[in-house]
Coordinates of C-alpha atoms and ligand atoms in Angstrom, one line a residue:
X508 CA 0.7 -2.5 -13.1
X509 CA 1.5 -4.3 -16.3
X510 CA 0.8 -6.4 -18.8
X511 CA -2.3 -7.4 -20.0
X512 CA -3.5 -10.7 -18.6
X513 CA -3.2 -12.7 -21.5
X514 CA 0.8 -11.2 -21.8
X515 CA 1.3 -12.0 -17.9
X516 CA 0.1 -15.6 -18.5
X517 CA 1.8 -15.9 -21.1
X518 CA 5.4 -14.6 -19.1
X519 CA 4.4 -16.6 -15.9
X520 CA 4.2 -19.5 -18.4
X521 CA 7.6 -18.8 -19.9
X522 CA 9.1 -18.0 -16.7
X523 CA 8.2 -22.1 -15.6
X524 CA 9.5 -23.2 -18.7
X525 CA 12.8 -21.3 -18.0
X526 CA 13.0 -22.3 -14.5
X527 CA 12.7 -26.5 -15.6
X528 CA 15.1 -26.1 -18.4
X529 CA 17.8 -24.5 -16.3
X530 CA 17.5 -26.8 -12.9
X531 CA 17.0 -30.2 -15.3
X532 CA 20.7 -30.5 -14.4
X533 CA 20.9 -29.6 -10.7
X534 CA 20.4 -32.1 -7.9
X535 CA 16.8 -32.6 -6.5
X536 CA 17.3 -30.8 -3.9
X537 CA 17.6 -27.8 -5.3
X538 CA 15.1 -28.2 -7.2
X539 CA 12.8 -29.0 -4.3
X540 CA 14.4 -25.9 -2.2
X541 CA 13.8 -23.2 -4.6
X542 CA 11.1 -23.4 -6.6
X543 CA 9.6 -20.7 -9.4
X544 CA 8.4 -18.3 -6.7
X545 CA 5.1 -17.2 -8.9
X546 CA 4.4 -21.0 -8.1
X547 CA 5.2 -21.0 -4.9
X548 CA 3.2 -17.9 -3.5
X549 CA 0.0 -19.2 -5.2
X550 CA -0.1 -21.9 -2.5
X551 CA 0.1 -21.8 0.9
X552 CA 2.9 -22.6 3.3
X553 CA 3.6 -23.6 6.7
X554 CA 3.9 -22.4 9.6
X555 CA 0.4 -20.7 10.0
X556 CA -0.5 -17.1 11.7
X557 CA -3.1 -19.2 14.4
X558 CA -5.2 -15.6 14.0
X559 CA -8.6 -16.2 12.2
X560 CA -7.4 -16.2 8.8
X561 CA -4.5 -18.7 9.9
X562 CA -2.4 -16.7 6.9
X563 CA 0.6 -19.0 5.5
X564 CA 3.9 -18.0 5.6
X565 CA 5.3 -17.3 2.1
X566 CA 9.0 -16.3 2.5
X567 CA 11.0 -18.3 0.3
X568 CA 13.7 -20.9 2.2
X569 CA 16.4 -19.0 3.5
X570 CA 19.5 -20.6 0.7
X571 CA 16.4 -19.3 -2.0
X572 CA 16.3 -15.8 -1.2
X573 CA 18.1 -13.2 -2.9
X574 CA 19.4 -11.0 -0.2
X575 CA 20.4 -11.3 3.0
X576 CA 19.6 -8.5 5.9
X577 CA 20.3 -8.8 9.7
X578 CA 18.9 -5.9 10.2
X579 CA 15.5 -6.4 8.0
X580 CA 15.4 -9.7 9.9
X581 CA 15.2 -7.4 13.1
X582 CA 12.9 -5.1 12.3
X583 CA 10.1 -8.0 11.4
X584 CA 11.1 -9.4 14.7
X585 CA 10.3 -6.3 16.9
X586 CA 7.2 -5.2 14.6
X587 CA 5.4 -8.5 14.7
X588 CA 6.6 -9.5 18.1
X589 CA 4.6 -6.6 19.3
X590 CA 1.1 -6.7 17.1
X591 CA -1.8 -7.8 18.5
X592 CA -3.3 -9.3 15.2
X593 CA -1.4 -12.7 14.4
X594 CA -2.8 -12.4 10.3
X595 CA -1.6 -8.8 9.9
X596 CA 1.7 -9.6 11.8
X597 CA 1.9 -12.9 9.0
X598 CA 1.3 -10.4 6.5
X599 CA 4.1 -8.0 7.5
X600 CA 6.2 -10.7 8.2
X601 CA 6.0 -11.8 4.3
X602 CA 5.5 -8.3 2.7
X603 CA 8.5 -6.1 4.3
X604 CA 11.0 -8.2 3.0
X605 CA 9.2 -9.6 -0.3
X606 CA 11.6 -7.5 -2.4
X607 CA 14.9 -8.5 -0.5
X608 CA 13.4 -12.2 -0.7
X609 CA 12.6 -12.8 -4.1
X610 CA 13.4 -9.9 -6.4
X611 CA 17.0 -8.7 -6.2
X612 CA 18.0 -10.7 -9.2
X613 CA 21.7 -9.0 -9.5
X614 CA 23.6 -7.5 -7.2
X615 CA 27.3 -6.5 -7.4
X616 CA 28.3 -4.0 -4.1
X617 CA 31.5 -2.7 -6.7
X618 CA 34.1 -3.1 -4.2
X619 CA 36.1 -5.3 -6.8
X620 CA 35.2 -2.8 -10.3
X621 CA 35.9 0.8 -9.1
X622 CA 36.6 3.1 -5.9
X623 CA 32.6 3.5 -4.0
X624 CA 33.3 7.1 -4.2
X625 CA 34.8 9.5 -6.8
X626 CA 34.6 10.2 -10.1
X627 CA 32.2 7.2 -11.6
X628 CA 33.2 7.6 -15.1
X629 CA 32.2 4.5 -17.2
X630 CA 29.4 2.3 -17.8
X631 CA 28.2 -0.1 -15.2
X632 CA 31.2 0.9 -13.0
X633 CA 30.4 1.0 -9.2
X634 CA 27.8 -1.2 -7.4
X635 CA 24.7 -2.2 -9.4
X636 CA 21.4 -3.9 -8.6
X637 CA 19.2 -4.8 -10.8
X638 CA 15.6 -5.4 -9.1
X639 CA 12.6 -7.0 -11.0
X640 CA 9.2 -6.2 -10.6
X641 CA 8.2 -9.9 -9.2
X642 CA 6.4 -12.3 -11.9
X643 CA 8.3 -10.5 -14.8
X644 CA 12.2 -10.7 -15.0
X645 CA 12.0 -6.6 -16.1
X646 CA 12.8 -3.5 -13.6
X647 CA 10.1 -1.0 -13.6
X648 CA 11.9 2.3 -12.3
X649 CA 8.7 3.3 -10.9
X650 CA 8.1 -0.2 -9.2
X651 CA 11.6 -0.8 -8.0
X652 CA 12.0 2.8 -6.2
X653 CA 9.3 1.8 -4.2
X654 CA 10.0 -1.8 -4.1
X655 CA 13.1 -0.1 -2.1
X656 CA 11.7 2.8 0.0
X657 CA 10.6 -0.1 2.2
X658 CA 14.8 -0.3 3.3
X659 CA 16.1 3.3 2.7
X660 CA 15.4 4.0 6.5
X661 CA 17.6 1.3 7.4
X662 CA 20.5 2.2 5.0
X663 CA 22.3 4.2 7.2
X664 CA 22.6 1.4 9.7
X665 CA 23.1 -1.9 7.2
X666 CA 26.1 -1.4 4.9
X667 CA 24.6 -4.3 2.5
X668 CA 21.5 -2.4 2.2
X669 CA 23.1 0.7 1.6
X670 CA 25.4 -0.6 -1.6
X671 CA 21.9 -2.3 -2.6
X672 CA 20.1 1.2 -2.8
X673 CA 23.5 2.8 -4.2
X674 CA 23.7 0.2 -6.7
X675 CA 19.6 0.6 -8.0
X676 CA 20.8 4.6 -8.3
X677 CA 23.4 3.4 -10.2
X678 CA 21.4 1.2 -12.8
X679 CA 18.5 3.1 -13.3
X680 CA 20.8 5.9 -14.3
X681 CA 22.6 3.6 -16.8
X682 CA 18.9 2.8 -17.8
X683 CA 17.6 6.8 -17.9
X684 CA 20.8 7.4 -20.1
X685 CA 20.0 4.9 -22.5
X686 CA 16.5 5.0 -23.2
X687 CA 15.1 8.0 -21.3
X688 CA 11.2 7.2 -22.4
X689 CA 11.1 3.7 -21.5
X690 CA 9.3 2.5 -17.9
X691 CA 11.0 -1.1 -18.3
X692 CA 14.2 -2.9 -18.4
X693 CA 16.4 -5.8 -19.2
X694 CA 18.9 -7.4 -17.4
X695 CA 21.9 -5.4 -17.1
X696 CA 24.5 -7.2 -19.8
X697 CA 27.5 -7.7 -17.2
X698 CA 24.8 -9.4 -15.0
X699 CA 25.2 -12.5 -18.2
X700 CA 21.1 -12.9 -17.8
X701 CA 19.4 -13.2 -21.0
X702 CA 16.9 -10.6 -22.0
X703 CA 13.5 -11.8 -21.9
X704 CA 10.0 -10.6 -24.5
X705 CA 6.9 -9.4 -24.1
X706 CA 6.0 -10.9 -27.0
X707 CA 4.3 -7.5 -28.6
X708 CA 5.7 -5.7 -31.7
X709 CA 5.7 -2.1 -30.7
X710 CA 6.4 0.7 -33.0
X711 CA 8.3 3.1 -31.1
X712 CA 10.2 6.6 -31.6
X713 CA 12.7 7.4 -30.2
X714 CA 13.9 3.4 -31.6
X715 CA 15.3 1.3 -28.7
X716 CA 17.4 -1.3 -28.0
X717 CA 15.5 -4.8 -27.1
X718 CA 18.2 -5.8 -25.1
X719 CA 18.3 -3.1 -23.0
X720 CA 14.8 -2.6 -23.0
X721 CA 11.8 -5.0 -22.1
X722 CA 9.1 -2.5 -22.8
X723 CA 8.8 1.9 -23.9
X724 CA 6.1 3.3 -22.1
X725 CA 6.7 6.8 -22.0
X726 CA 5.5 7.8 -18.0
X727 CA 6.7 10.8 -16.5
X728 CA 6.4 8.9 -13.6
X729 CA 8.9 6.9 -14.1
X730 CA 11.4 9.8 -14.3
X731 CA 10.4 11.3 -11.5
X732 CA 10.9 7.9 -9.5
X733 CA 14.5 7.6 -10.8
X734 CA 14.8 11.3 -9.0
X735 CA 13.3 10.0 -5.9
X736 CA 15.1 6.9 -5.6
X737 CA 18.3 9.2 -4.9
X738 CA 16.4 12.1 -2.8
X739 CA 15.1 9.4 -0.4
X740 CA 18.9 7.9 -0.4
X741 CA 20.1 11.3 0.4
X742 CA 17.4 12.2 3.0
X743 CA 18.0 8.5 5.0
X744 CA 22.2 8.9 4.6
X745 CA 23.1 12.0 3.5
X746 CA 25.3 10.0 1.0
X747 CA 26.2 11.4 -2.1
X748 CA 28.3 8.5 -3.4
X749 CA 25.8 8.5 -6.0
X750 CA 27.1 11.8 -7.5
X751 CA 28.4 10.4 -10.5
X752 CA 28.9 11.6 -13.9
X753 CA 26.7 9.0 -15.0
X754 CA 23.9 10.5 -12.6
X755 CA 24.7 13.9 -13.9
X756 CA 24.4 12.7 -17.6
X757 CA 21.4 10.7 -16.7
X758 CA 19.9 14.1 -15.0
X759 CA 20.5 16.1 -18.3
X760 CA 18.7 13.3 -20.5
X761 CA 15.8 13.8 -18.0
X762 CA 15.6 17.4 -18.5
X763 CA 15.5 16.8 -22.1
X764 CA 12.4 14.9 -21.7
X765 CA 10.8 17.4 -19.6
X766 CA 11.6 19.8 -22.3
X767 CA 10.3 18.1 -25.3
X768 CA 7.2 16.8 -23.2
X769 CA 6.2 20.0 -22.5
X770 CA 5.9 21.3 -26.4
X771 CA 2.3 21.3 -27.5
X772 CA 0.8 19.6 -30.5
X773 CA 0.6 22.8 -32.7
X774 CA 3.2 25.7 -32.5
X775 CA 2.7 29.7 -32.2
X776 CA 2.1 29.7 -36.0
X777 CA -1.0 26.7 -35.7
X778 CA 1.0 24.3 -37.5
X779 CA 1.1 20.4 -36.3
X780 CA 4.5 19.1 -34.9
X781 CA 5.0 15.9 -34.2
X782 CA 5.5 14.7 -30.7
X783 CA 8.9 13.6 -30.1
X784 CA 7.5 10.0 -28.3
X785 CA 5.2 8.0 -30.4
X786 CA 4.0 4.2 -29.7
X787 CA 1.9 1.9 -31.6
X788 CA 1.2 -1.5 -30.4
X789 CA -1.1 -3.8 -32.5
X790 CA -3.7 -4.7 -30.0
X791 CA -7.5 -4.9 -29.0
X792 CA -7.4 -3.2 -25.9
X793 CA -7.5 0.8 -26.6
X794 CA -5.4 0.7 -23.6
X795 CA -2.8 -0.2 -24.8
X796 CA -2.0 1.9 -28.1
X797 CA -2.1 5.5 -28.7
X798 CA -4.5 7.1 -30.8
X799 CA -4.1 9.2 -34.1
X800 CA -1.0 6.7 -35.1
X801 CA 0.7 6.7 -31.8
X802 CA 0.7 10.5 -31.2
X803 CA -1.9 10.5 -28.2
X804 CA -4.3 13.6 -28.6
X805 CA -3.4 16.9 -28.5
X806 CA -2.3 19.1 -26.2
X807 CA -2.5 22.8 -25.7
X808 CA 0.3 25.0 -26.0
X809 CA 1.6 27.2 -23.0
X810 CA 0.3 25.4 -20.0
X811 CA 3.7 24.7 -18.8
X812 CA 2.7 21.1 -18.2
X813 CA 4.5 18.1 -19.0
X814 CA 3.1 15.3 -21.1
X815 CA 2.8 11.9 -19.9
X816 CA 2.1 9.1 -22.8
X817 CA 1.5 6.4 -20.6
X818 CA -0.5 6.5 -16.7
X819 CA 1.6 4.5 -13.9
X820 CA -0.9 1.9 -14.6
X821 CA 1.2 1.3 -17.7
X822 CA -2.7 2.1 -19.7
X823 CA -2.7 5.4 -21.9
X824 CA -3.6 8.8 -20.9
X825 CA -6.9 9.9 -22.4
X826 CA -5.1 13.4 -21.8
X827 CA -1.7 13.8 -22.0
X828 CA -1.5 16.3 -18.9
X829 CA -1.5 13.7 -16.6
X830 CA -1.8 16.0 -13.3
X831 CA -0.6 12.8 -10.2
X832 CA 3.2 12.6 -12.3
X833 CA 2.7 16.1 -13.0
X834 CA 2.5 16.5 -8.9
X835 CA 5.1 14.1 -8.1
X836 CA 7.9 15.7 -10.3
X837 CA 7.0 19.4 -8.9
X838 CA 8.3 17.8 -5.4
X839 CA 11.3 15.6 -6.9
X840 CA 12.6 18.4 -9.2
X841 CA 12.4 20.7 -6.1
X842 CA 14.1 17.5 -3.8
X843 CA 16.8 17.1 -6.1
X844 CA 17.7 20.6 -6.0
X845 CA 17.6 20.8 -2.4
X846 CA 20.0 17.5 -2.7
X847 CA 22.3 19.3 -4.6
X848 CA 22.8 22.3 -2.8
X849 CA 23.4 20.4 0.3
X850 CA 26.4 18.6 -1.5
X851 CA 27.8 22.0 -2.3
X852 CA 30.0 23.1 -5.3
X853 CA 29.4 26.4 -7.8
X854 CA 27.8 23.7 -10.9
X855 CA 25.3 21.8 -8.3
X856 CA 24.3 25.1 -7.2
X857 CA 23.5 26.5 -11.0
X858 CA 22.0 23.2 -11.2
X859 CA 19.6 23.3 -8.3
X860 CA 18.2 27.0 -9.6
X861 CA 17.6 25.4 -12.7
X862 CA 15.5 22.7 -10.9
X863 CA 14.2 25.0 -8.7
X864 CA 12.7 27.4 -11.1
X865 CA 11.3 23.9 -13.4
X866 CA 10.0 23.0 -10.3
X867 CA 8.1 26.3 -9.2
X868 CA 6.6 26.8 -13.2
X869 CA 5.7 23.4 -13.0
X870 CA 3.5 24.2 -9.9
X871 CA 2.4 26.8 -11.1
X872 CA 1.3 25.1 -14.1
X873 CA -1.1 22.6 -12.2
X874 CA -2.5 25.2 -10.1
X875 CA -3.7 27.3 -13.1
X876 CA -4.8 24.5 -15.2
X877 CA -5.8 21.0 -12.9
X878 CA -8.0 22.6 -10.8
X879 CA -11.7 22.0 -11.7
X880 CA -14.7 22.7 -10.2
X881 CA -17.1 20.3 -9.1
X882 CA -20.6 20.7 -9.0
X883 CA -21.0 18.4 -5.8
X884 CA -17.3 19.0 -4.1
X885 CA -16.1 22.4 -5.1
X886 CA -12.4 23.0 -6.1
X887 CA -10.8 19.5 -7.4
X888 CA -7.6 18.4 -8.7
X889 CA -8.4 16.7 -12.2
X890 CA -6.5 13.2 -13.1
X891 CA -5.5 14.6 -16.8
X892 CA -6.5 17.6 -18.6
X893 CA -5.6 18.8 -22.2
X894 CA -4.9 22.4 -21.7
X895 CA -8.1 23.0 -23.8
X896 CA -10.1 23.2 -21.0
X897 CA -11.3 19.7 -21.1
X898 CA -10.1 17.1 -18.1
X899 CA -10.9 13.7 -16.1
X900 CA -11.9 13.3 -13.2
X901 CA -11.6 9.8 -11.8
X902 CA -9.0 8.5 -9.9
X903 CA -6.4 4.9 -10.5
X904 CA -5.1 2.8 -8.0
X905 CA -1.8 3.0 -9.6
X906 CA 0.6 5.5 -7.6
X907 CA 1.2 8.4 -8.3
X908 CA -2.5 9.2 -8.6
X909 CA -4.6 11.9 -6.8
X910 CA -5.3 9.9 -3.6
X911 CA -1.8 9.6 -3.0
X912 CA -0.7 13.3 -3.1
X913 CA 0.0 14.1 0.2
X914 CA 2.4 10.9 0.2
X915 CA 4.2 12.2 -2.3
X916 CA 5.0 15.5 -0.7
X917 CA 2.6 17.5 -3.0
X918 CA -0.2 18.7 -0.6
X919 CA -1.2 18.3 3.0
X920 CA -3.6 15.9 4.0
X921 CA -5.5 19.1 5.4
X922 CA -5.2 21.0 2.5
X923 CA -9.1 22.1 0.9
X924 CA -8.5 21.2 -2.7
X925 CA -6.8 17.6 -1.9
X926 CA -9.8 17.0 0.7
X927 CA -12.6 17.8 -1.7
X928 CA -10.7 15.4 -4.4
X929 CA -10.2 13.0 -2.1
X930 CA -14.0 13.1 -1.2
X931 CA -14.8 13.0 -4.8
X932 CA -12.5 10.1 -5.9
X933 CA -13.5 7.2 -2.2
X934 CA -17.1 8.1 -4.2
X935 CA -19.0 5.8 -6.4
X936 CA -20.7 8.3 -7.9
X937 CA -17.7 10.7 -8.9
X938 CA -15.1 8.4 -9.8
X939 CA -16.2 5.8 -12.6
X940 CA -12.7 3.8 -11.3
X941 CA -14.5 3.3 -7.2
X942 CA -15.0 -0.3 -7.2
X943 CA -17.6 -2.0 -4.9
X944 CA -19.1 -5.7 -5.0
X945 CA -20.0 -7.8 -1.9
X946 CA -16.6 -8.9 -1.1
X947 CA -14.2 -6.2 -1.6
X948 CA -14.4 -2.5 -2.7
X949 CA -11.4 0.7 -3.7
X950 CA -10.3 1.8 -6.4
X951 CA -9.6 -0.2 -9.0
X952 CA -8.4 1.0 -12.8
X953 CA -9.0 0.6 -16.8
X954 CA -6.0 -2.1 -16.7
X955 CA -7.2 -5.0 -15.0
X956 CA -11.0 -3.9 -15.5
X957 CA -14.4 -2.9 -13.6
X958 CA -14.5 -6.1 -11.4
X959 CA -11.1 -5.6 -9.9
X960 CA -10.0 -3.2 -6.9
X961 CA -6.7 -2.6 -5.9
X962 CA -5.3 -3.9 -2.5
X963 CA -2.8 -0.4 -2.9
X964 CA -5.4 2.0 -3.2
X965 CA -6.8 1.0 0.1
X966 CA -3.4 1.4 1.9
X967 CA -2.7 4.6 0.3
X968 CA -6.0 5.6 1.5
X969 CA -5.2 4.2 4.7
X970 CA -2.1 6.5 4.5
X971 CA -3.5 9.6 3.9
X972 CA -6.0 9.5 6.6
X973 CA -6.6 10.5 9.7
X974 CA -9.5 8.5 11.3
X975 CA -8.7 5.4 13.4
X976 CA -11.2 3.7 12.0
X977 CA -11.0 4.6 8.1
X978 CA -7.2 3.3 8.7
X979 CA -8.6 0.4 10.5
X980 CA -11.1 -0.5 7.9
X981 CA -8.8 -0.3 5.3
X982 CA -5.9 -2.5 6.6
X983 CA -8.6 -4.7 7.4
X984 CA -9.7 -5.1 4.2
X985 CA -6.5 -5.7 2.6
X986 CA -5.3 -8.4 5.5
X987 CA -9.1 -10.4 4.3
X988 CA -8.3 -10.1 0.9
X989 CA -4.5 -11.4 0.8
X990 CA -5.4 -14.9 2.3
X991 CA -2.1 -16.2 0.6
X992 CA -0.3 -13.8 3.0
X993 CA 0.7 -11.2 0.3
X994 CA -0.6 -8.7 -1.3
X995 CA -2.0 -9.2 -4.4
X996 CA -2.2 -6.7 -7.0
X997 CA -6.4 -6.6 -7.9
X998 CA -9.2 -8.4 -5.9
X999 CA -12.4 -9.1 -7.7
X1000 CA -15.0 -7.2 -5.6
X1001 CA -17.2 -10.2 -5.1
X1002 CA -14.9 -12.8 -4.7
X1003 CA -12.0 -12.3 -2.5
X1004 CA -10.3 -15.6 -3.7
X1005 CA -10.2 -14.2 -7.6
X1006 CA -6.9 -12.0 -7.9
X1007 CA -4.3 -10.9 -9.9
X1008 CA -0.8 -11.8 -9.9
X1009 CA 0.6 -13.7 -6.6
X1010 CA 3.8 -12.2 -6.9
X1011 CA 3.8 -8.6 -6.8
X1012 CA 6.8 -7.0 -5.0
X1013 CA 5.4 -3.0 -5.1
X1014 CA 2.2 -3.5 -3.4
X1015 CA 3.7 -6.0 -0.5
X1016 CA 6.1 -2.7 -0.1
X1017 CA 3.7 -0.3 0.5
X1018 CA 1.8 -2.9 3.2
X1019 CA 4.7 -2.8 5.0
X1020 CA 5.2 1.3 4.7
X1021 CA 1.6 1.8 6.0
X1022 CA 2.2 -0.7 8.7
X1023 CA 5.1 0.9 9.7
X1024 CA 3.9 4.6 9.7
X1025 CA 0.8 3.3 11.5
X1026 CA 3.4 2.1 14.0
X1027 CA 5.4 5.2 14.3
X1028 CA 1.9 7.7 14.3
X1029 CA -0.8 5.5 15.7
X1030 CA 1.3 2.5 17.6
X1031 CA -2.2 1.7 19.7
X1032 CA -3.5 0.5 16.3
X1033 CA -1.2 -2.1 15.9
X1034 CA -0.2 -3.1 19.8
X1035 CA -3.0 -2.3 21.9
X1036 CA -3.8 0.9 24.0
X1037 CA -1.2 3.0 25.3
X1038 CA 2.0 1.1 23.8
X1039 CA 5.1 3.1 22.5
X1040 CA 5.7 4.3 19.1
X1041 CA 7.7 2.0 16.7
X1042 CA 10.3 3.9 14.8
X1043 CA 12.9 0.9 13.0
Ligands
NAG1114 C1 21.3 -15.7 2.5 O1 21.7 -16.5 3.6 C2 21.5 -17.9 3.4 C3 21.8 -18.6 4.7 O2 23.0 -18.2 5.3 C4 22.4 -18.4 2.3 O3 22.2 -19.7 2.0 C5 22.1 -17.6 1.0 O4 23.0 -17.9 0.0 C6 22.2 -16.1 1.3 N1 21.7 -15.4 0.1 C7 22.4 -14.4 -0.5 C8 21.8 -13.8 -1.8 O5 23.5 -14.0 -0.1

């Protein structure tokens, strides 16, 4: 995810700076008990796993974190108390609660602003959390949903937990309403933090506000993450305290997006309209811009897909059809309907046939125009097409992407078209993005380069398979390459010790999902022959 290397050093830099000018005035101690945590989990920390790799433990000291969990604490206790391996038991230990630890930097549970429930009528009413991505002091939506689907089984049981994921509904919605195309965010103002820079000059339209916003990168993605953040709420509590009028109004500025996204680059009479979403960044990475003065290329008319300008990788699309965001909204337009029906009421249920039917067209849409055939594999699912009849087929370690469908709810792991795909994307020969050196090998991604594999593409495809030993292989290969005891987010394939970015919240989230459904679908994996399954 983001940034360009130069940009993160720069920010990691900035971040230090911050850090010494604001504790210059506090005793030492605190200064020794909590330091910058980008510093602290690029060196290791007592005590040790004693497995092999003797991983360090990297939880911050207890005062430093920035939220407290009994429950959490539990679950760690009974997963690792059980493993057999000491270094992937360290890893968990560090990676479940990575987010709770280090990157809930406001929280306010609303008991003292306005009623839980009920008519949420205002701005920033209610409980709020804002949740950064880790080494930048932004929230992604698409990084903090699953930052949190670590903790939305244990909602139901922890009330803390509970306002935390109520209040991240909350905020992202105040975020969707105000600049619906943007994948990054400030500080909330009532939270008194001070906004923070990339440091880039982007020309964008729509215009945005920089306090509000850290950067515009329009990824469908992210939209459909703010939908899933609440339909995983709703599944794990049945809550609908998040039924707000500012969800609602957030919901309709979605399905505007959807709606001018979808319009193609020249109408019914062949004349050129200008996309709604432009970007221009003045850069030398191609990456990072749009072509043909921010517009991106075009896009056919009547495909019935939506565009995405930017891939969850936060790098352009080549096509704007992105199909892996295209898959994930299909399945959270469809959730959210099924969410509203369930909380009843005559407008929620015009409102969910209106999602419903989005949803099915939208299905439709990839079915008819994302599925290529391969001269080696048969029937694939492209990565972007252009609804010309050109498309990509490679695959990024960013989620969504192809590998990950069947975690997203899309397909089945059994089903033909995902398998061939998947064949053709774990392939060195069909995806340009397969990674292999001497050390390390996955997918990797145009954004940190041709070197790099991603730690998360080798648990999703850990996660979407169903041999003991490609799962075992995997996980293995993540647990060598994190030897700081956290999951890192690229790995230079031959040199395990060169990676990016020591604090990463998202990928430490999904090591801890994988090690938890491995526990719950494969418990001999993780605790020896014949033990029980672990369900938190
Ligand atoms: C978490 O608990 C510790 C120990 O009780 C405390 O020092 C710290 O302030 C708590 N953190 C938060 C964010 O509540």
């Amino acid at each position: 995810m983001p940034l360009s290397a130069l940009v993160l050093a720069l920010s990691v830099v900035g971040l230090c700076a911050r850090g010494t000018a604001a504790l210059r005035d506090e005793p030492a101690i605190l200064r020794r008990a909590c330091p910058d945590y980008v510093a602290y989990a690029s060196a290791p920390h007592a005590p040790y796993s004693g497995g092999p790799l003797n991983l360090p433990s990297q939880r911050p000291a207890t005062e430093c974190r920035t939220f407290n969990s009994s429950l959490v604490e539990q679950v760690i206790e009974d997963v690792t108390s059980r493993m057999i391996d000491k270094d992937l038991a360290q890893l968990f230990r560090n990676a479940f609660p990575n987010t709770l630890d280090t990157t809930i930097r406001w929280h306010v549970d609303g008991s003292t602003t306005a009623a839980r429930k009920g008519k949420k009528d205002a701005q920033w009413e209610g409980p709020q959390s804002f949740v950064v991505t880790g080494d930048i002091n932004a929230e992604w939506l698409r990084d903090s949903t699953n930052q949190l689907a670590n903790y939305q089984a244990l909602a139901k049981r922890d009330e803390s937990l509970y306002n935390l994921i109520l209040g991240a509904i909350n905020t992202q919605a105040e975020f969707v309403i105000q600049s619906p195309y943007c994948n990054a965010f400030q500080p909330p103002p009532p939270s008194n933090i001070p906004p923070t820079s990339h440091g880039q000059n982007d020309q964008v339209h729509p215009a945005y506000e920089p306090s509000v916003v850290f950067e515009c990168k329009y990824e469908l993605d992210s939209l459909a993450n703010f939908l899933a953040l609440a339909t995983e709420f709703h599944e794990n509590t049945g809550s609908t305290d998040f039924l707000t009028n500012r969800w609602y109004t957030a919901l309709n500025t979605l399905l505007q997006v959807l709606d001018a996204q979808s319009q193609p680059t020249f109408n019914d009479e062949s004349q050129y309209i200008t996309n709604q979403y432009t970007f221009q960044r003045t850069t030398t990475l191609g990456t990072e811009t749009l072509n043909l003065a921010g517009i991106g290329n075009p896009l056919n008319t009547g495909t019935g897909l939506i565009r995405s300008a930017f891939r969850p990788s936060d790098d352009a699309t080549i096509m704007g059809f992105f199909i892996p965001a295209n898959a994930m909204m299909v399945v959270q337009l469809k959730k959210t309907a099924e969410m509203l029906r369930s909380a009843g009421g005559s407008s929620n249920s015009d409102l969910a046939k209106n999602l419903e039917d989005r949803s099915t067209r939208l299905h439709r849409a990839i079915q008819d125009h994302a599925i290529v055939n391969h001269p080696k594999y048969g029937n694939v699912y492209a990565f972007e097409v252009d609804g010309y009849g050109s498309h990509i087929l490679m695959d990024d370690a960013n989620v969504p992407s192809l590998l990950s469908l069947p975690v997203l709810g899309f397909v089945d792991q059994d089903d033909p078209v995902y398998k061939n795909t998947r064949a053709m994307i774990l392939s060195k020969d069909s995806n340009p993005y397969y990674l292999a050196g001497s050390a390390f090998h996955g997918i990797g991604g145009p954004h940190i380069g041709l070197e790099n594999a991603w730690p998360m593409s080798l648990l999703i495809q850990a996660m979407t398979s169903d041999s003991d030993d490609e799962i075992t292989r995997c996980i293995n290969l993540v647990r060598d390459s994190s030897l700081l005891g956290l999951v890192h987010e690229s790995i230079n394939v031959n040199n395990i010790r060169a990676y990016t970015r020591p604090w990463f919240a998202w990928a430490n989230s999904v090591l801890a999902q994988t090690v938890l459904k491995i526990a719950a679908e494969r418990p001999a994996l993780l605790f020896g022959e014949g033990a029980r399954p672990y369900v938190p």
